[in-house]
mmCIF file of C-alpha atoms and ligand atoms in Angstrom:
data_model
loop_
_atom_site.group_PDB
_atom_site.id
_atom_site.type_symbol
_atom_site.label_atom_id
_atom_site.label_comp_id
_atom_site.label_asym_id
_atom_site.label_seq_id
_atom_site.Cartn_x
_atom_site.Cartn_y
_atom_site.Cartn_z
ATOM 1 C CA MET Q 1 11.656 15.254 -1.536
ATOM 2 C CA SER Q 2 10.602 16.029 -5.479
ATOM 3 C CA ASP Q 3 11.880 14.439 -8.292
ATOM 4 C CA GLN Q 4 14.308 15.747 -10.964
ATOM 5 C CA SER Q 5 13.664 14.962 -14.710
ATOM 6 C CA SER Q 6 15.389 12.577 -16.082
ATOM 7 C CA ALA Q 7 16.628 11.374 -19.931
ATOM 8 C CA ILE Q 8 15.612 8.043 -19.317
ATOM 9 C CA GLU Q 9 11.382 7.328 -19.154
ATOM 10 C CA VAL Q 10 10.181 4.200 -16.874
ATOM 11 C CA CYS Q 11 7.008 2.615 -17.281
ATOM 12 C CA VAL Q 12 4.787 0.239 -15.780
ATOM 13 C CA ALA Q 13 5.083 -2.769 -17.571
ATOM 14 C CA GLY Q 14 2.922 -4.914 -15.680
ATOM 15 C CA THR Q 15 0.511 -4.748 -12.533
ATOM 16 C CA GLY Q 16 -0.740 -8.530 -9.882
ATOM 17 C CA SER Q 17 -2.061 -9.153 -6.886
ATOM 18 C CA TYR Q 18 -3.801 -11.460 -4.874
ATOM 19 C CA VAL Q 19 -5.150 -11.696 -1.129
ATOM 20 C CA PRO Q 20 -5.438 -14.218 0.721
ATOM 21 C CA GLU Q 21 -9.098 -16.940 -0.012
ATOM 22 C CA ARG Q 22 -10.370 -16.517 3.890
ATOM 23 C CA ILE Q 23 -12.856 -13.814 4.112
ATOM 24 C CA LEU Q 24 -13.922 -12.211 7.568
ATOM 25 C CA SER Q 25 -15.900 -10.470 7.778
ATOM 26 C CA ASN Q 26 -17.727 -7.280 9.524
ATOM 27 C CA GLU Q 27 -20.455 -9.843 11.169
ATOM 28 C CA GLU Q 28 -17.347 -12.078 12.409
ATOM 29 C CA LEU Q 29 -15.608 -9.440 13.714
ATOM 30 C CA SER Q 30 -18.479 -8.365 15.822
ATOM 31 C CA THR Q 31 -18.338 -11.775 17.296
ATOM 32 C CA MET Q 32 -15.284 -11.528 18.743
ATOM 33 C CA VAL Q 33 -15.978 -8.209 19.446
ATOM 34 C CA ASP Q 34 -18.038 -5.329 20.739
ATOM 35 C CA THR Q 35 -18.422 -3.622 17.234
ATOM 36 C CA SER Q 36 -21.330 -3.635 14.489
ATOM 37 C CA ASP Q 37 -21.652 -3.757 10.599
ATOM 38 C CA GLU Q 38 -22.891 -0.869 10.787
ATOM 39 C CA TRP Q 39 -20.168 0.869 13.285
ATOM 40 C CA ILE Q 40 -17.350 -0.218 10.881
ATOM 41 C CA VAL Q 41 -19.181 0.619 7.177
ATOM 42 C CA THR Q 42 -20.100 3.980 8.089
ATOM 43 C CA ARG Q 43 -17.044 4.722 10.088
ATOM 44 C CA THR Q 44 -15.011 2.997 7.344
ATOM 45 C CA GLY Q 45 -16.654 1.367 4.288
ATOM 46 C CA ILE Q 46 -14.771 -2.020 4.736
ATOM 47 C CA ARG Q 47 -17.266 -4.994 4.871
ATOM 48 C CA GLU Q 48 -14.649 -7.324 5.030
ATOM 49 C CA ARG Q 49 -11.352 -8.035 4.446
ATOM 50 C CA ARG Q 50 -8.766 -11.493 3.784
ATOM 51 C CA ILE Q 51 -6.349 -12.919 6.577
ATOM 52 C CA ALA Q 52 -3.969 -15.864 5.199
ATOM 53 C CA ALA Q 53 -3.247 -18.746 6.350
ATOM 54 C CA ASP Q 54 -1.396 -19.926 9.410
ATOM 55 C CA ASP Q 55 1.442 -21.656 6.905
ATOM 56 C CA GLU Q 56 1.179 -18.810 4.000
ATOM 57 C CA PHE Q 57 3.581 -16.059 4.043
ATOM 58 C CA THR Q 58 3.978 -11.998 2.983
ATOM 59 C CA SER Q 59 6.766 -14.183 0.594
ATOM 60 C CA HIS Q 60 4.464 -17.018 -0.832
ATOM 61 C CA LEU Q 61 1.361 -13.354 -0.676
ATOM 62 C CA ALA Q 62 4.274 -11.447 -2.470
ATOM 63 C CA SER Q 63 5.756 -14.244 -5.268
ATOM 64 C CA LYS Q 64 2.373 -14.987 -5.464
ATOM 65 C CA ALA Q 65 1.337 -11.178 -7.110
ATOM 66 C CA ALA Q 66 5.360 -10.962 -8.554
ATOM 67 C CA LEU Q 67 4.457 -14.000 -10.954
ATOM 68 C CA LYS Q 68 0.736 -11.856 -12.263
ATOM 69 C CA ALA Q 69 3.246 -9.009 -12.821
ATOM 70 C CA LEU Q 70 5.664 -10.966 -14.680
ATOM 71 C CA GLU Q 71 2.564 -12.652 -17.058
ATOM 72 C CA GLN Q 72 0.969 -9.065 -17.735
ATOM 73 C CA ALA Q 73 4.673 -7.718 -18.521
ATOM 74 C CA GLY Q 74 4.994 -10.958 -20.847
ATOM 75 C CA MET Q 75 8.882 -10.983 -18.703
ATOM 76 C CA GLN Q 76 10.541 -14.076 -17.156
ATOM 77 C CA ALA Q 77 11.623 -13.861 -14.106
ATOM 78 C CA ALA Q 78 15.114 -14.743 -14.905
ATOM 79 C CA ASP Q 79 14.796 -11.061 -16.408
ATOM 80 C CA ILE Q 80 14.345 -9.401 -13.515
ATOM 81 C CA GLU Q 81 17.231 -7.516 -11.766
ATOM 82 C CA LEU Q 82 16.213 -5.886 -9.086
ATOM 83 C CA ILE Q 83 12.889 -6.573 -6.211
ATOM 84 C CA ILE Q 84 11.796 -4.013 -3.840
ATOM 85 C CA VAL Q 85 9.119 -5.639 -1.483
ATOM 86 C CA ALA Q 86 7.377 -3.309 1.428
ATOM 87 C CA THR Q 87 6.424 -4.421 4.063
ATOM 88 C CA ILE Q 88 5.926 -3.639 7.529
ATOM 89 C CA THR Q 89 4.994 -7.885 8.638
ATOM 90 C CA PRO Q 90 8.684 -9.614 7.141
ATOM 91 C CA ASP Q 91 8.375 -13.097 7.320
ATOM 92 C CA THR Q 92 11.498 -13.137 9.008
ATOM 93 C CA PRO Q 93 13.771 -9.443 10.456
ATOM 94 C CA THR Q 94 16.659 -11.068 8.689
ATOM 95 C CA PRO Q 95 16.865 -11.985 6.150
ATOM 96 C CA ALA Q 96 15.125 -9.610 3.980
ATOM 97 C CA THR Q 97 11.379 -11.150 2.548
ATOM 98 C CA ALA Q 98 12.795 -9.539 -0.689
ATOM 99 C CA CYS Q 99 15.148 -12.367 -0.876
ATOM 100 C CA TYR Q 100 12.859 -14.756 0.116
ATOM 101 C CA VAL Q 101 10.434 -13.815 -3.109
ATOM 102 C CA GLN Q 102 13.534 -14.086 -5.122
ATOM 103 C CA GLN Q 103 13.869 -17.578 -4.453
ATOM 104 C CA GLN Q 104 10.052 -18.184 -4.798
ATOM 105 C CA ILE Q 105 10.037 -16.814 -7.838
ATOM 106 C CA GLY Q 106 13.052 -17.975 -9.515
ATOM 107 C CA ALA Q 107 14.771 -14.819 -10.079
ATOM 108 C CA ALA Q 108 18.491 -15.455 -9.985
ATOM 109 C CA ARG Q 109 19.721 -11.623 -11.651
ATOM 110 C CA ALA Q 110 17.509 -9.867 -9.511
ATOM 111 C CA VAL Q 111 19.026 -8.255 -6.380
ATOM 112 C CA ALA Q 112 17.173 -8.232 -3.413
ATOM 113 C CA PHE Q 113 16.148 -6.285 -0.575
ATOM 114 C CA ASP Q 114 12.857 -4.398 1.643
ATOM 115 C CA ILE Q 115 11.545 -1.454 2.858
ATOM 116 C CA SER Q 116 10.196 0.130 5.432
ATOM 117 C CA ALA Q 117 7.313 2.738 4.872
ATOM 118 C CA ALA Q 118 4.289 1.401 6.116
ATOM 119 C CA CYS Q 119 1.479 2.458 4.577
ATOM 120 C CA SER Q 120 3.620 4.429 1.528
ATOM 121 C CA GLY Q 121 6.062 1.721 1.011
ATOM 122 C CA PHE Q 122 4.883 0.671 -2.803
ATOM 123 C CA LEU Q 123 5.286 4.550 -4.079
ATOM 124 C CA TYR Q 124 8.631 4.745 -1.886
ATOM 125 C CA ALA Q 125 9.199 1.593 -3.575
ATOM 126 C CA MET Q 126 8.037 3.021 -7.148
ATOM 127 C CA LYS Q 127 9.861 6.006 -5.807
ATOM 128 C CA ILE Q 128 13.596 4.488 -5.950
ATOM 129 C CA ALA Q 129 12.621 1.948 -8.826
ATOM 130 C CA LYS Q 130 12.935 4.563 -11.389
ATOM 131 C CA ARG Q 131 15.609 6.556 -10.355
ATOM 132 C CA LEU Q 132 17.521 2.838 -10.043
ATOM 133 C CA ILE Q 133 16.330 2.364 -13.779
ATOM 134 C CA SER Q 134 17.014 5.753 -14.553
ATOM 135 C CA ASP Q 135 20.013 6.603 -13.385
ATOM 136 C CA GLY Q 136 20.789 3.413 -15.003
ATOM 137 C CA ALA Q 137 21.886 0.819 -12.285
ATOM 138 C CA PHE Q 138 19.180 -1.515 -13.963
ATOM 139 C CA GLN Q 139 17.078 -2.313 -16.312
ATOM 140 C CA ASN Q 140 14.165 -3.488 -14.449
ATOM 141 C CA ALA Q 141 12.492 -3.704 -11.029
ATOM 142 C CA LEU Q 142 9.399 -6.051 -9.595
ATOM 143 C CA ILE Q 143 8.588 -3.731 -6.629
ATOM 144 C CA ILE Q 144 5.794 -5.363 -4.367
ATOM 145 C CA GLY Q 145 4.036 -4.337 -1.405
ATOM 146 C CA ALA Q 146 3.216 -6.928 0.792
ATOM 147 C CA GLU Q 147 1.105 -7.526 4.208
ATOM 148 C CA LYS Q 148 0.387 -10.032 6.433
ATOM 149 C CA LEU Q 149 -1.724 -7.897 9.052
ATOM 150 C CA SER Q 150 -3.204 -10.925 10.691
ATOM 151 C CA THR Q 151 -0.107 -11.111 12.496
ATOM 152 C CA VAL Q 152 1.007 -7.785 14.034
ATOM 153 C CA THR Q 153 -3.421 -7.426 15.085
ATOM 154 C CA ASN Q 154 -4.717 -7.414 17.979
ATOM 155 C CA TRP Q 155 -8.077 -9.796 17.965
ATOM 156 C CA ASP Q 156 -9.009 -8.344 21.506
ATOM 157 C CA ASP Q 157 -9.465 -4.152 20.065
ATOM 158 C CA ARG Q 158 -12.469 -3.144 18.231
ATOM 159 C CA SER Q 159 -10.505 0.119 17.868
ATOM 160 C CA THR Q 160 -8.102 -1.796 15.478
ATOM 161 C CA CYS Q 161 -9.248 -4.860 14.680
ATOM 162 C CA VAL Q 162 -11.913 -3.733 12.466
ATOM 163 C CA LEU Q 163 -9.762 -1.840 9.856
ATOM 164 C CA PHE Q 164 -6.628 -3.973 8.902
ATOM 165 C CA GLY Q 165 -6.156 -7.076 6.863
ATOM 166 C CA ASP Q 166 -3.495 -9.284 4.264
ATOM 167 C CA GLY Q 167 -2.561 -9.604 1.071
ATOM 168 C CA ALA Q 168 -0.318 -7.945 -2.333
ATOM 169 C CA GLY Q 169 -0.344 -6.172 -5.008
ATOM 170 C CA ALA Q 170 2.968 -5.904 -6.909
ATOM 171 C CA ALA Q 171 4.194 -3.898 -10.650
ATOM 172 C CA VAL Q 172 7.084 -4.971 -12.725
ATOM 173 C CA LEU Q 173 8.796 -1.528 -14.153
ATOM 174 C CA ARG Q 174 11.353 -1.296 -16.910
ATOM 175 C CA ARG Q 175 12.873 1.459 -18.829
ATOM 176 C CA ALA Q 176 9.956 2.901 -20.828
ATOM 177 C CA GLU Q 177 10.645 2.845 -25.040
ATOM 178 C CA ALA Q 178 9.672 5.720 -27.463
ATOM 179 C CA GLY Q 179 5.807 6.655 -27.423
ATOM 180 C CA GLU Q 180 5.258 4.305 -24.901
ATOM 181 C CA GLY Q 181 3.803 5.242 -20.932
ATOM 182 C CA ALA Q 182 5.982 7.084 -17.956
ATOM 183 C CA ILE Q 183 6.587 7.608 -14.513
ATOM 184 C CA VAL Q 184 5.977 11.507 -15.202
ATOM 185 C CA ALA Q 185 6.405 12.358 -10.773
ATOM 186 C CA THR Q 186 7.179 10.908 -7.669
ATOM 187 C CA GLU Q 187 6.833 12.884 -4.318
ATOM 188 C CA MET Q 188 7.438 11.337 -0.639
ATOM 189 C CA GLY Q 189 7.946 12.412 2.600
ATOM 190 C CA THR Q 190 8.622 11.834 6.435
ATOM 191 C CA ASP Q 191 7.856 13.691 9.212
ATOM 192 C CA GLY Q 192 9.078 11.716 12.174
ATOM 193 C CA ASN Q 193 8.147 13.734 15.219
ATOM 194 C CA LEU Q 194 4.572 12.229 14.929
ATOM 195 C CA THR Q 195 6.264 8.396 14.664
ATOM 196 C CA HIS Q 196 3.872 7.810 17.812
ATOM 197 C CA LEU Q 197 0.636 8.567 16.526
ATOM 198 C CA LEU Q 198 0.983 4.695 14.136
ATOM 199 C CA GLU Q 199 2.984 2.148 15.490
ATOM 200 C CA ILE Q 200 3.895 -1.481 16.498
ATOM 201 C CA PRO Q 201 6.026 -0.622 19.988
ATOM 202 C CA GLY Q 202 7.359 -3.578 20.416
ATOM 203 C CA GLY Q 203 9.855 -6.808 18.840
ATOM 204 C CA GLY Q 204 12.350 -3.949 17.589
ATOM 205 C CA SER Q 205 15.879 -3.349 19.607
ATOM 206 C CA ALA Q 206 13.574 -0.740 21.860
ATOM 207 C CA LYS Q 207 11.362 -3.330 23.158
ATOM 208 C CA PRO Q 208 12.377 -6.671 21.989
ATOM 209 C CA ILE Q 209 10.127 -9.783 22.689
ATOM 210 C CA THR Q 210 9.725 -10.672 25.836
ATOM 211 C CA ALA Q 211 6.999 -12.244 27.080
ATOM 212 C CA GLU Q 212 5.879 -9.201 29.334
ATOM 213 C CA ASN Q 213 6.053 -7.004 26.424
ATOM 214 C CA VAL Q 214 3.834 -10.064 24.162
ATOM 215 C CA ASN Q 215 1.510 -9.640 27.059
ATOM 216 C CA GLN Q 216 1.209 -6.174 27.200
ATOM 217 C CA HIS Q 217 0.658 -6.402 23.327
ATOM 218 C CA LEU Q 218 3.506 -4.588 22.634
ATOM 219 C CA HIS Q 219 4.374 -6.472 18.931
ATOM 220 C CA THR Q 220 0.523 -5.592 17.510
ATOM 221 C CA LEU Q 221 -0.571 -1.354 15.813
ATOM 222 C CA SER Q 222 -1.662 1.213 17.920
ATOM 223 C CA MET Q 223 -3.000 3.904 16.177
ATOM 224 C CA GLN Q 224 -4.149 7.582 17.550
ATOM 225 C CA GLY Q 225 -6.897 7.459 14.607
ATOM 226 C CA ARG Q 226 -8.144 10.511 15.388
ATOM 227 C CA GLU Q 227 -5.115 12.025 15.240
ATOM 228 C CA VAL Q 228 -3.833 10.217 12.203
ATOM 229 C CA PHE Q 229 -7.109 10.623 9.738
ATOM 230 C CA LYS Q 230 -6.387 14.846 9.730
ATOM 231 C CA ILE Q 231 -3.073 13.897 9.506
ATOM 232 C CA ALA Q 232 -3.735 12.289 6.239
ATOM 233 C CA VAL Q 233 -6.235 13.726 4.719
ATOM 234 C CA THR Q 234 -3.839 17.322 4.470
ATOM 235 C CA ARG Q 235 -0.803 15.555 2.711
ATOM 236 C CA MET Q 236 -2.266 12.899 0.829
ATOM 237 C CA LYS Q 237 -4.028 15.960 -0.561
ATOM 238 C CA GLU Q 238 -0.851 18.374 -0.466
ATOM 239 C CA ALA Q 239 1.117 15.263 -1.948
ATOM 240 C CA ALA Q 240 -1.088 14.520 -4.934
ATOM 241 C CA GLU Q 241 -1.123 18.139 -6.009
ATOM 242 C CA LYS Q 242 2.417 18.501 -5.672
ATOM 243 C CA VAL Q 243 2.430 15.307 -8.886
ATOM 244 C CA ILE Q 244 -0.694 16.728 -10.326
ATOM 245 C CA GLU Q 245 1.461 20.087 -10.526
ATOM 246 C CA ARG Q 246 4.834 19.050 -11.497
ATOM 247 C CA ALA Q 247 3.002 16.282 -14.372
ATOM 248 C CA GLY Q 248 1.659 19.481 -15.638
ATOM 249 C CA TRP Q 249 -1.709 18.454 -14.736
ATOM 250 C CA SER Q 250 -4.923 19.587 -14.129
ATOM 251 C CA ALA Q 251 -7.428 17.868 -12.138
ATOM 252 C CA ASP Q 252 -9.714 17.475 -15.365
ATOM 253 C CA ASP Q 253 -6.738 15.512 -17.330
ATOM 254 C CA ILE Q 254 -6.982 12.237 -14.262
ATOM 255 C CA ALA Q 255 -8.306 9.149 -15.410
ATOM 256 C CA CYS Q 256 -8.292 7.682 -12.302
ATOM 257 C CA VAL Q 257 -6.815 8.663 -8.337
ATOM 258 C CA ILE Q 258 -5.533 5.287 -6.731
ATOM 259 C CA PRO Q 259 -5.444 6.529 -2.988
ATOM 260 C CA HIS Q 260 -4.538 4.152 0.165
ATOM 261 C CA GLN Q 261 -7.567 2.253 1.378
ATOM 262 C CA ALA Q 262 -7.926 3.101 5.025
ATOM 263 C CA ASN Q 263 -10.863 4.665 4.824
ATOM 264 C CA LEU Q 264 -13.612 5.847 2.376
ATOM 265 C CA ARG Q 265 -14.177 8.988 4.544
ATOM 266 C CA ILE Q 266 -10.240 9.759 4.037
ATOM 267 C CA ILE Q 267 -10.474 8.319 0.624
ATOM 268 C CA ASP Q 268 -14.217 10.709 0.322
ATOM 269 C CA ALA Q 269 -12.342 13.569 2.066
ATOM 270 C CA ILE Q 270 -9.200 14.149 -1.355
ATOM 271 C CA ALA Q 271 -11.516 13.847 -4.267
ATOM 272 C CA ASP Q 272 -13.576 16.422 -2.914
ATOM 273 C CA ARG Q 273 -10.427 19.023 -2.027
ATOM 274 C CA LEU Q 274 -8.742 17.548 -5.283
ATOM 275 C CA ALA Q 275 -12.109 18.317 -7.573
ATOM 276 C CA VAL Q 276 -11.820 14.705 -8.883
ATOM 277 C CA PRO Q 277 -15.608 13.346 -9.295
ATOM 278 C CA ASN Q 278 -15.207 10.103 -7.193
ATOM 279 C CA GLU Q 279 -16.011 7.896 -10.191
ATOM 280 C CA ARG Q 280 -12.046 8.990 -10.962
ATOM 281 C CA VAL Q 281 -11.235 7.690 -7.671
ATOM 282 C CA PHE Q 282 -10.888 4.095 -7.044
ATOM 283 C CA VAL Q 283 -11.895 2.186 -3.921
ATOM 284 C CA ASN Q 284 -10.767 -1.434 -2.543
ATOM 285 C CA LEU Q 285 -10.990 -1.404 0.568
ATOM 286 C CA ASP Q 286 -14.632 -2.833 1.647
ATOM 287 C CA LYS Q 287 -13.672 -5.445 0.348
ATOM 288 C CA TYR Q 288 -9.554 -5.715 1.412
ATOM 289 C CA GLY Q 289 -9.651 -3.943 4.299
ATOM 290 C CA ASN Q 290 -6.081 -1.648 5.070
ATOM 291 C CA THR Q 291 -3.545 -3.883 3.631
ATOM 292 C CA SER Q 292 -1.111 -1.409 4.385
ATOM 293 C CA ALA Q 293 2.426 -1.215 1.954
ATOM 294 C CA ALA Q 294 -0.030 -3.715 -0.201
ATOM 295 C CA ALA Q 295 -2.965 -1.318 -0.195
ATOM 296 C CA VAL Q 296 -2.725 1.240 -2.839
ATOM 297 C CA ALA Q 297 -0.054 -1.991 -4.909
ATOM 298 C CA ILE Q 298 -4.405 -4.242 -4.767
ATOM 299 C CA ALA Q 299 -6.089 -1.192 -5.767
ATOM 300 C CA LEU Q 300 -3.647 -0.787 -9.365
ATOM 301 C CA ASP Q 301 -3.910 -4.354 -9.885
ATOM 302 C CA GLU Q 302 -7.937 -3.886 -9.677
ATOM 303 C CA ALA Q 303 -8.358 -0.482 -11.639
ATOM 304 C CA ASN Q 304 -5.756 -2.280 -14.479
ATOM 305 C CA ARG Q 305 -7.529 -5.441 -15.155
ATOM 306 C CA THR Q 306 -11.066 -3.321 -13.924
ATOM 307 C CA GLY Q 307 -10.409 -0.390 -16.750
ATOM 308 C CA ALA Q 308 -10.215 2.212 -14.765
ATOM 309 C CA PHE Q 309 -7.678 3.525 -17.179
ATOM 310 C CA LYS Q 310 -6.488 3.230 -20.251
ATOM 311 C CA ARG Q 311 -2.954 3.237 -22.551
ATOM 312 C CA GLY Q 312 -2.066 6.950 -22.377
ATOM 313 C CA ASP Q 313 -4.621 7.815 -19.523
ATOM 314 C CA HIS Q 314 -2.766 10.121 -16.388
ATOM 315 C CA ILE Q 315 -3.293 8.748 -13.326
ATOM 316 C CA VAL Q 316 -2.718 9.704 -10.111
ATOM 317 C CA LEU Q 317 -2.036 7.254 -6.865
ATOM 318 C CA VAL Q 318 -1.385 8.638 -3.331
ATOM 319 C CA ALA Q 319 -0.793 6.884 0.181
ATOM 320 C CA PHE Q 320 -0.264 7.564 3.490
ATOM 321 C CA GLY Q 321 1.341 5.557 6.889
ATOM 322 C CA ALA Q 322 2.856 4.599 10.213
ATOM 323 C CA GLY Q 323 6.369 7.661 10.467
ATOM 324 C CA LEU Q 324 4.476 9.492 9.762
ATOM 325 C CA THR Q 325 5.271 9.206 6.001
ATOM 326 C CA TRP Q 326 3.028 9.980 2.917
ATOM 327 C CA ALA Q 327 4.199 9.608 -1.119
ATOM 328 C CA ALA Q 328 1.950 10.199 -4.146
ATOM 329 C CA ALA Q 329 2.960 9.439 -8.238
ATOM 330 C CA ALA Q 330 1.371 10.482 -11.213
ATOM 331 C CA ILE Q 331 1.680 8.243 -14.369
ATOM 332 C CA ARG Q 332 0.531 8.274 -18.209
ATOM 333 C CA TRP Q 333 0.016 4.504 -18.421
HETATM 334 O O1 UT7 M 401 -3.107 3.369 6.963
HETATM 335 C C1 UT7 M 401 -2.210 4.143 7.779
HETATM 336 C C2 UT7 M 401 -3.253 5.366 8.037
HETATM 337 N N1 UT7 M 401 -4.290 5.379 8.907
HETATM 338 C C3 UT7 M 401 -5.562 6.057 8.699
HETATM 339 O O2 UT7 M 401 -5.565 6.450 7.886
HETATM 340 C C4 UT7 M 401 -6.411 5.606 9.739
HETATM 341 C C5 UT7 M 401 -7.194 7.044 9.353
HETATM 342 N N2 UT7 M 401 -8.593 6.340 11.189
HETATM 343 C C6 UT7 M 401 -9.698 6.238 10.751
HETATM 344 O O3 UT7 M 401 -10.034 5.783 9.945
HETATM 345 C C7 UT7 M 401 -10.494 6.662 11.698
HETATM 346 O O4 UT7 M 401 -10.069 7.291 12.833
HETATM 347 C C8 UT7 M 401 -11.587 5.464 12.967
HETATM 348 C C9 UT7 M 401 -12.222 4.278 11.479
HETATM 349 C C10 UT7 M 401 -9.973 4.193 13.458
HETATM 350 C C11 UT7 M 401 -12.131 5.412 14.134
HETATM 351 O O5 UT7 M 401 -12.747 6.287 12.833
HETATM 352 P P1 UT7 M 401 -13.050 7.939 14.544
HETATM 353 O O6 UT7 M 401 -14.481 8.913 13.933
HETATM 354 O O7 UT7 M 401 -12.856 8.605 14.222
HETATM 355 O O8 UT7 M 401 -13.547 7.154 15.550
HETATM 356 P P2 UT7 M 401 -13.105 7.127 17.364
HETATM 357 O O9 UT7 M 401 -11.700 6.660 17.841
HETATM 358 O O10 UT7 M 401 -13.695 8.941 17.417
HETATM 359 O O11 UT7 M 401 -14.224 6.479 17.873
HETATM 360 C C12 UT7 M 401 -15.288 6.975 17.679
HETATM 361 C C13 UT7 M 401 -16.141 6.388 19.206
HETATM 362 C C14 UT7 M 401 -15.657 6.131 20.685
HETATM 363 O O12 UT7 M 401 -16.632 5.748 21.635
HETATM 364 P P3 UT7 M 401 -17.071 6.627 22.809
HETATM 365 O O13 UT7 M 401 -15.513 7.499 22.997
HETATM 366 O O14 UT7 M 401 -17.130 8.166 21.082
HETATM 367 O O15 UT7 M 401 -18.239 6.141 23.352
HETATM 368 C C15 UT7 M 401 -15.241 4.416 20.227
HETATM 369 O O16 UT7 M 401 -14.915 3.615 21.568
HETATM 370 O O17 UT7 M 401 -16.613 4.786 18.553
HETATM 371 C C16 UT7 M 401 -16.207 3.713 19.447
HETATM 372 N N3 UT7 M 401 -15.249 2.639 18.712
HETATM 373 C C17 UT7 M 401 -15.982 1.914 18.336
HETATM 374 N N4 UT7 M 401 -17.498 1.592 17.949
HETATM 375 C C18 UT7 M 401 -17.195 -0.024 17.683
HETATM 376 C C19 UT7 M 401 -14.031 2.584 17.824
HETATM 377 N N5 UT7 M 401 -14.166 1.412 17.573
HETATM 378 C C20 UT7 M 401 -15.290 0.903 17.546
HETATM 379 C C21 UT7 M 401 -15.931 -0.332 16.461
HETATM 380 N N6 UT7 M 401 -16.659 -0.946 17.036
HETATM 381 N N7 UT7 M 401 -14.823 -1.149 16.224
#
């Protein structure tokens, strides 16, 4: 689905992120399943990930990230008109995690709802919020990618448990004033023929929570990694190219690419295909692993706060996940 031009421009006014304190290293994982630091680093680039405490829910991670984004934007929670949380690990099936966030941060005026688009969720939320602001429905929005993937990880399965982590990232979007940055182009795509490649098969209406289903780990993530890998490279490359072209940029114009943080080999392959040098591609998966909807959001915040780009620079965000889904955004910062 492509972007259409719109008179009102929408900018990113602030970003924030939060990761839990507890670090789970590759060494520690090697004592839990038959794996090694060497295998995990070579195949994925991941060195450690964060694990939320039992009493720390997705909404808590989301709220902490949101408050930092609000602070950077110079706005109060009470000013926020819309909250969208992208997550596959909501606090509860209903109500939406965004409703808990609304209460926790005190954004009493905000309309709040969740979206489920897995690792592409934060960029789906960006597109939805951008459109609702540019259409005049809302003045601003808080978009958040937040996950507690440790609750849907099969800790006996070495092929998946080494990959995932917990965390949250947020951004405040608002109408841009003249001369400010803007979300220039966005792209979203889905292929529902490939739902089986990456899924949590149980816990929904198809295979409800029963003791038997839980014993079979149907409430945890399963993935056909090799297949997903190939499609991730192709779809993310295509989505990034589309927004770059629509923005009227070339690879040389891009100060920073912020890709989904699933596998360093996927990131390197995309950088290569887009002809963007590796030093202009932001990577933090070594510290956090794959945090699904939170990954691009956390990376955006860290890139922003560490000066990977500055006002006026061109940046590209691109993600890929279960669905299968993919999305990209071109932003003039
Ligand atoms: O976030 C949504 C999008 N997700 C992705 O984009 C993930 C895409 N996929 C991947 O990143 C990679 O496919 C993985 C990291 C998941 C796996 O890497 P791979 O290079 O595709 O490995 P593989 O699955 O082909 O497995 C290679 C070997 C197998 O052994 P045999 O059959 O060759 O003897 C596995 O059993 O590595 C074995 N293996 C492990 N060995 C040690 C699998 N997991 C582990 C492990 N430690 N943790």
